[in-house]
Each structure stands twice: as structure tokens, then as C-alpha cells.
Amino acid sequence: MNKLFVIGLITTIILTACKDEINIPEYDSYVDSNGPSFEIIYPSIDTTIIGKDSINFEIICKDDYEIDSFFFEIQPADFSSELFTYKTAVNDSIYIFNLSYPLPTNDSTRYEAYVKAVDVVGNSNNEVYFFTTK
């Protein structure tokens, strides 16, 4: 009986000491369950921009761990010009998106902007918003 106890104790010590080598998971490790968040600085949601020939977008994207990729698309809501798409790899917890977008027309136009971010474990967040130019 004593031998069985000693063998069990030695086995437990070996497994605990070699957990990384034999891939025993750690259950107290951090689990990223939150998707990235956005702060749309400019142009703000449902705003009207008057007298500009380009728009300087500024969007701040944050994640509590790490952002893998960031997507941005813009197109007039009436599809009068082509879809503009931007995609980049981030690999950081904060990404500041700055883009100067030349307006295809001086006519009053409503635009649809799509923003999406994905973190390194696959959590994602997206937002669609509109603004108008005159």
C-alpha cells in the first residue's frame, strides 16, 4: 500500500513539473471573450458635412488583448460610385485609422461606411453608419 502511494505521489509531481512539455492546459489562464470596440471620431454618425472635397476619417479601435485585422468600406448609399475598401493587419491592442477620402461628386450624397475589427481569437465587432455631404 505504501509503494502505491509513493508511485502515485511521484507520478503527480512529474506531471505537474512537465505540464508544458506534455501540453496539459492551464485553467487559470486569461480567456479573451470580448470583441474589439470602436470610437468614431470623424465624421460622426448621421452628421452632415458641408463644402468639402474630401473627408478625413478618424476611427479608434481598441481591444483588451490584441486586434488581428481592421476593415473599412465606404460607398454612396445610391451606389453612384465604386465601393472603396481598406483592410490591414494590426497586431496591437489599439489601432487609429486615419484616411483622407476624396469625394467623387460635389452633389448632396448620403454615404454608408462599414467598419469591422477582428481580434486574434476570432471575436469581432462591426458597425454600419451613415453621413451626408453637401
PDB file of C-alpha atoms in Angstrom:
ATOM      1  CA  MET A   1       0.000   0.000   0.000  1.00  0.00           C
ATOM      2  CA  ASN A   2       2.852   2.339   0.826  1.00  0.00           C
ATOM      3  CA  LYS A   3       4.500   1.631  -2.522  1.00  0.00           C
ATOM      4  CA  LEU A   4       1.295   2.525  -4.395  1.00  0.00           C
ATOM      5  CA  PHE A   5       1.044   5.832  -2.538  1.00  0.00           C
ATOM      6  CA  VAL A   6       4.677   6.702  -3.296  1.00  0.00           C
ATOM      7  CA  ILE A   7       4.241   5.816  -7.009  1.00  0.00           C
ATOM      8  CA  GLY A   8       1.094   7.990  -7.223  1.00  0.00           C
ATOM      9  CA  LEU A   9       2.878  10.876  -5.492  1.00  0.00           C
ATOM     10  CA  ILE A  10       5.877  10.648  -7.837  1.00  0.00           C
ATOM     11  CA  THR A  11       3.580  10.496 -10.898  1.00  0.00           C
ATOM     12  CA  THR A  12       1.682  13.597  -9.739  1.00  0.00           C
ATOM     13  CA  ILE A  13       4.917  15.525  -9.186  1.00  0.00           C
ATOM     14  CA  ILE A  14       6.269  14.545 -12.615  1.00  0.00           C
ATOM     15  CA  LEU A  15       3.038  15.511 -14.417  1.00  0.00           C
ATOM     16  CA  THR A  16       2.881  18.853 -12.618  1.00  0.00           C
ATOM     17  CA  ALA A  17       6.527  19.650 -13.322  1.00  0.00           C
ATOM     18  CA  CYS A  18       6.303  18.646 -17.000  1.00  0.00           C
ATOM     19  CA  LYS A  19       2.891  20.100 -17.846  1.00  0.00           C
ATOM     20  CA  ASP A  20       4.325  22.356 -20.592  1.00  0.00           C
ATOM     21  CA  GLU A  21       6.186  19.522 -22.284  1.00  0.00           C
ATOM     22  CA  ILE A  22       3.126  17.270 -22.463  1.00  0.00           C
ATOM     23  CA  ASN A  23       0.635  20.097 -23.166  1.00  0.00           C
ATOM     24  CA  ILE A  24      -1.547  19.963 -20.086  1.00  0.00           C
ATOM     25  CA  PRO A  25      -3.708  23.107 -20.307  1.00  0.00           C
ATOM     26  CA  GLU A  26      -3.628  25.776 -17.609  1.00  0.00           C
ATOM     27  CA  TYR A  27      -7.136  26.519 -16.463  1.00  0.00           C
ATOM     28  CA  ASP A  28      -6.313  29.804 -14.779  1.00  0.00           C
ATOM     29  CA  SER A  29      -5.063  31.460 -17.983  1.00  0.00           C
ATOM     30  CA  TYR A  30      -6.742  34.553 -19.493  1.00  0.00           C
ATOM     31  CA  VAL A  31      -9.565  33.930 -21.972  1.00  0.00           C
ATOM     32  CA  ASP A  32     -10.354  36.767 -24.411  1.00  0.00           C
ATOM     33  CA  SER A  33     -14.120  36.749 -24.818  1.00  0.00           C
ATOM     34  CA  ASN A  34     -14.641  40.429 -25.701  1.00  0.00           C
ATOM     35  CA  GLY A  35     -14.633  41.765 -29.243  1.00  0.00           C
ATOM     36  CA  PRO A  36     -12.887  44.985 -30.283  1.00  0.00           C
ATOM     37  CA  SER A  37     -14.607  48.346 -29.732  1.00  0.00           C
ATOM     38  CA  PHE A  38     -14.788  51.469 -31.941  1.00  0.00           C
ATOM     39  CA  GLU A  39     -14.781  55.173 -31.270  1.00  0.00           C
ATOM     40  CA  ILE A  40     -15.823  57.011 -34.420  1.00  0.00           C
ATOM     41  CA  ILE A  41     -14.254  60.451 -34.114  1.00  0.00           C
ATOM     42  CA  TYR A  42     -14.919  61.925 -37.579  1.00  0.00           C
ATOM     43  CA  PRO A  43     -17.245  62.009 -39.372  1.00  0.00           C
ATOM     44  CA  SER A  44     -19.656  61.239 -36.593  1.00  0.00           C
ATOM     45  CA  ILE A  45     -22.733  59.105 -37.145  1.00  0.00           C
ATOM     46  CA  ASP A  46     -25.600  60.782 -39.076  1.00  0.00           C
ATOM     47  CA  THR A  47     -23.751  64.074 -39.498  1.00  0.00           C
ATOM     48  CA  THR A  48     -23.861  66.454 -42.483  1.00  0.00           C
ATOM     49  CA  ILE A  49     -20.585  67.701 -43.945  1.00  0.00           C
ATOM     50  CA  ILE A  50     -20.876  70.917 -45.965  1.00  0.00           C
ATOM     51  CA  GLY A  51     -18.449  72.307 -48.564  1.00  0.00           C
ATOM     52  CA  LYS A  52     -15.672  69.711 -48.512  1.00  0.00           C
ATOM     53  CA  ASP A  53     -13.999  67.933 -51.436  1.00  0.00           C
ATOM     54  CA  SER A  54     -12.549  65.175 -49.215  1.00  0.00           C
ATOM     55  CA  ILE A  55     -13.263  63.619 -45.827  1.00  0.00           C
ATOM     56  CA  ASN A  56     -10.592  62.844 -43.234  1.00  0.00           C
ATOM     57  CA  PHE A  57     -11.807  59.749 -41.396  1.00  0.00           C
ATOM     58  CA  GLU A  58     -10.607  59.101 -37.874  1.00  0.00           C
ATOM     59  CA  ILE A  59     -11.652  55.933 -36.043  1.00  0.00           C
ATOM     60  CA  ILE A  60     -10.030  54.497 -32.919  1.00  0.00           C
ATOM     61  CA  CYS A  61     -10.278  50.736 -32.474  1.00  0.00           C
ATOM     62  CA  LYS A  62      -9.354  49.061 -29.167  1.00  0.00           C
ATOM     63  CA  ASP A  63      -9.238  45.516 -27.848  1.00  0.00           C
ATOM     64  CA  ASP A  64      -8.475  44.239 -24.355  1.00  0.00           C
ATOM     65  CA  TYR A  65      -5.898  41.819 -25.795  1.00  0.00           C
ATOM     66  CA  GLU A  66      -4.868  42.207 -29.462  1.00  0.00           C
ATOM     67  CA  ILE A  67      -6.528  43.245 -32.739  1.00  0.00           C
ATOM     68  CA  ASP A  68      -5.738  40.968 -35.664  1.00  0.00           C
ATOM     69  CA  SER A  69      -7.264  42.905 -38.562  1.00  0.00           C
ATOM     70  CA  PHE A  70      -9.220  46.065 -39.367  1.00  0.00           C
ATOM     71  CA  PHE A  71     -11.645  46.609 -42.284  1.00  0.00           C
ATOM     72  CA  PHE A  72     -13.210  49.801 -43.634  1.00  0.00           C
ATOM     73  CA  GLU A  73     -15.582  50.258 -46.591  1.00  0.00           C
ATOM     74  CA  ILE A  74     -17.364  53.341 -47.905  1.00  0.00           C
ATOM     75  CA  GLN A  75     -19.816  53.839 -50.746  1.00  0.00           C
ATOM     76  CA  PRO A  76     -22.568  56.308 -51.638  1.00  0.00           C
ATOM     77  CA  ALA A  77     -25.902  54.905 -50.486  1.00  0.00           C
ATOM     78  CA  ASP A  78     -27.262  55.309 -54.039  1.00  0.00           C
ATOM     79  CA  PHE A  79     -24.295  53.289 -55.486  1.00  0.00           C
ATOM     80  CA  SER A  80     -23.326  56.214 -57.752  1.00  0.00           C
ATOM     81  CA  SER A  81     -19.619  55.398 -57.400  1.00  0.00           C
ATOM     82  CA  GLU A  82     -17.494  52.346 -56.677  1.00  0.00           C
ATOM     83  CA  LEU A  83     -17.063  50.741 -53.290  1.00  0.00           C
ATOM     84  CA  PHE A  84     -13.819  51.780 -51.566  1.00  0.00           C
ATOM     85  CA  THR A  85     -12.300  49.016 -49.408  1.00  0.00           C
ATOM     86  CA  TYR A  86      -9.432  49.177 -46.926  1.00  0.00           C
ATOM     87  CA  LYS A  87      -8.046  46.203 -44.969  1.00  0.00           C
ATOM     88  CA  THR A  88      -4.950  45.915 -42.811  1.00  0.00           C
ATOM     89  CA  ALA A  89      -3.326  43.586 -40.286  1.00  0.00           C
ATOM     90  CA  VAL A  90      -2.899  45.271 -36.905  1.00  0.00           C
ATOM     91  CA  ASN A  91      -1.285  43.011 -34.243  1.00  0.00           C
ATOM     92  CA  ASP A  92      -1.693  45.584 -31.461  1.00  0.00           C
ATOM     93  CA  SER A  93      -4.334  46.411 -28.840  1.00  0.00           C
ATOM     94  CA  ILE A  94      -5.027  49.897 -30.275  1.00  0.00           C
ATOM     95  CA  TYR A  95      -5.371  50.950 -33.910  1.00  0.00           C
ATOM     96  CA  ILE A  96      -6.011  54.517 -35.068  1.00  0.00           C
ATOM     97  CA  PHE A  97      -7.462  54.647 -38.579  1.00  0.00           C
ATOM     98  CA  ASN A  98      -6.813  57.866 -40.496  1.00  0.00           C
ATOM     99  CA  LEU A  99      -7.838  58.172 -44.136  1.00  0.00           C
ATOM    100  CA  SER A 100      -8.436  61.083 -46.490  1.00  0.00           C
ATOM    101  CA  TYR A 101     -11.220  60.020 -48.852  1.00  0.00           C
ATOM    102  CA  PRO A 102     -11.767  62.239 -51.928  1.00  0.00           C
ATOM    103  CA  LEU A 103     -15.462  62.775 -52.572  1.00  0.00           C
ATOM    104  CA  PRO A 104     -16.458  61.590 -56.064  1.00  0.00           C
ATOM    105  CA  THR A 105     -19.052  64.338 -56.506  1.00  0.00           C
ATOM    106  CA  ASN A 106     -19.992  67.751 -55.115  1.00  0.00           C
ATOM    107  CA  ASP A 107     -23.688  66.826 -55.186  1.00  0.00           C
ATOM    108  CA  SER A 108     -25.548  66.175 -51.960  1.00  0.00           C
ATOM    109  CA  THR A 109     -24.868  62.497 -51.259  1.00  0.00           C
ATOM    110  CA  ARG A 110     -25.566  60.127 -48.396  1.00  0.00           C
ATOM    111  CA  TYR A 111     -22.696  57.708 -47.682  1.00  0.00           C
ATOM    112  CA  GLU A 112     -22.643  54.342 -45.978  1.00  0.00           C
ATOM    113  CA  ALA A 113     -19.495  53.438 -44.005  1.00  0.00           C
ATOM    114  CA  TYR A 114     -18.763  49.939 -42.716  1.00  0.00           C
ATOM    115  CA  VAL A 115     -16.165  49.312 -40.001  1.00  0.00           C
ATOM    116  CA  LYS A 116     -15.082  45.881 -38.740  1.00  0.00           C
ATOM    117  CA  ALA A 117     -12.317  44.599 -36.490  1.00  0.00           C
ATOM    118  CA  VAL A 118     -11.353  41.043 -35.554  1.00  0.00           C
ATOM    119  CA  ASP A 119      -9.153  40.140 -32.602  1.00  0.00           C
ATOM    120  CA  VAL A 120      -6.583  37.322 -32.522  1.00  0.00           C
ATOM    121  CA  VAL A 121      -9.005  34.726 -31.133  1.00  0.00           C
ATOM    122  CA  GLY A 122     -11.740  35.480 -33.682  1.00  0.00           C
ATOM    123  CA  ASN A 123     -14.011  37.826 -31.716  1.00  0.00           C
ATOM    124  CA  SER A 124     -15.291  40.552 -34.000  1.00  0.00           C
ATOM    125  CA  ASN A 125     -17.277  43.742 -33.918  1.00  0.00           C
ATOM    126  CA  ASN A 126     -18.730  45.725 -36.797  1.00  0.00           C
ATOM    127  CA  GLU A 127     -20.686  48.884 -37.308  1.00  0.00           C
ATOM    128  CA  VAL A 128     -22.502  50.443 -40.229  1.00  0.00           C
ATOM    129  CA  TYR A 129     -23.157  54.162 -40.120  1.00  0.00           C
ATOM    130  CA  PHE A 130     -24.295  56.916 -42.466  1.00  0.00           C
ATOM    131  CA  PHE A 131     -23.361  60.550 -43.063  1.00  0.00           C
ATOM    132  CA  THR A 132     -24.262  63.137 -45.720  1.00  0.00           C
ATOM    133  CA  THR A 133     -22.184  65.559 -47.771  1.00  0.00           C
ATOM    134  CA  LYS A 134     -23.500  68.768 -49.357  1.00  0.00           C
TER     135      LYS A 134
END
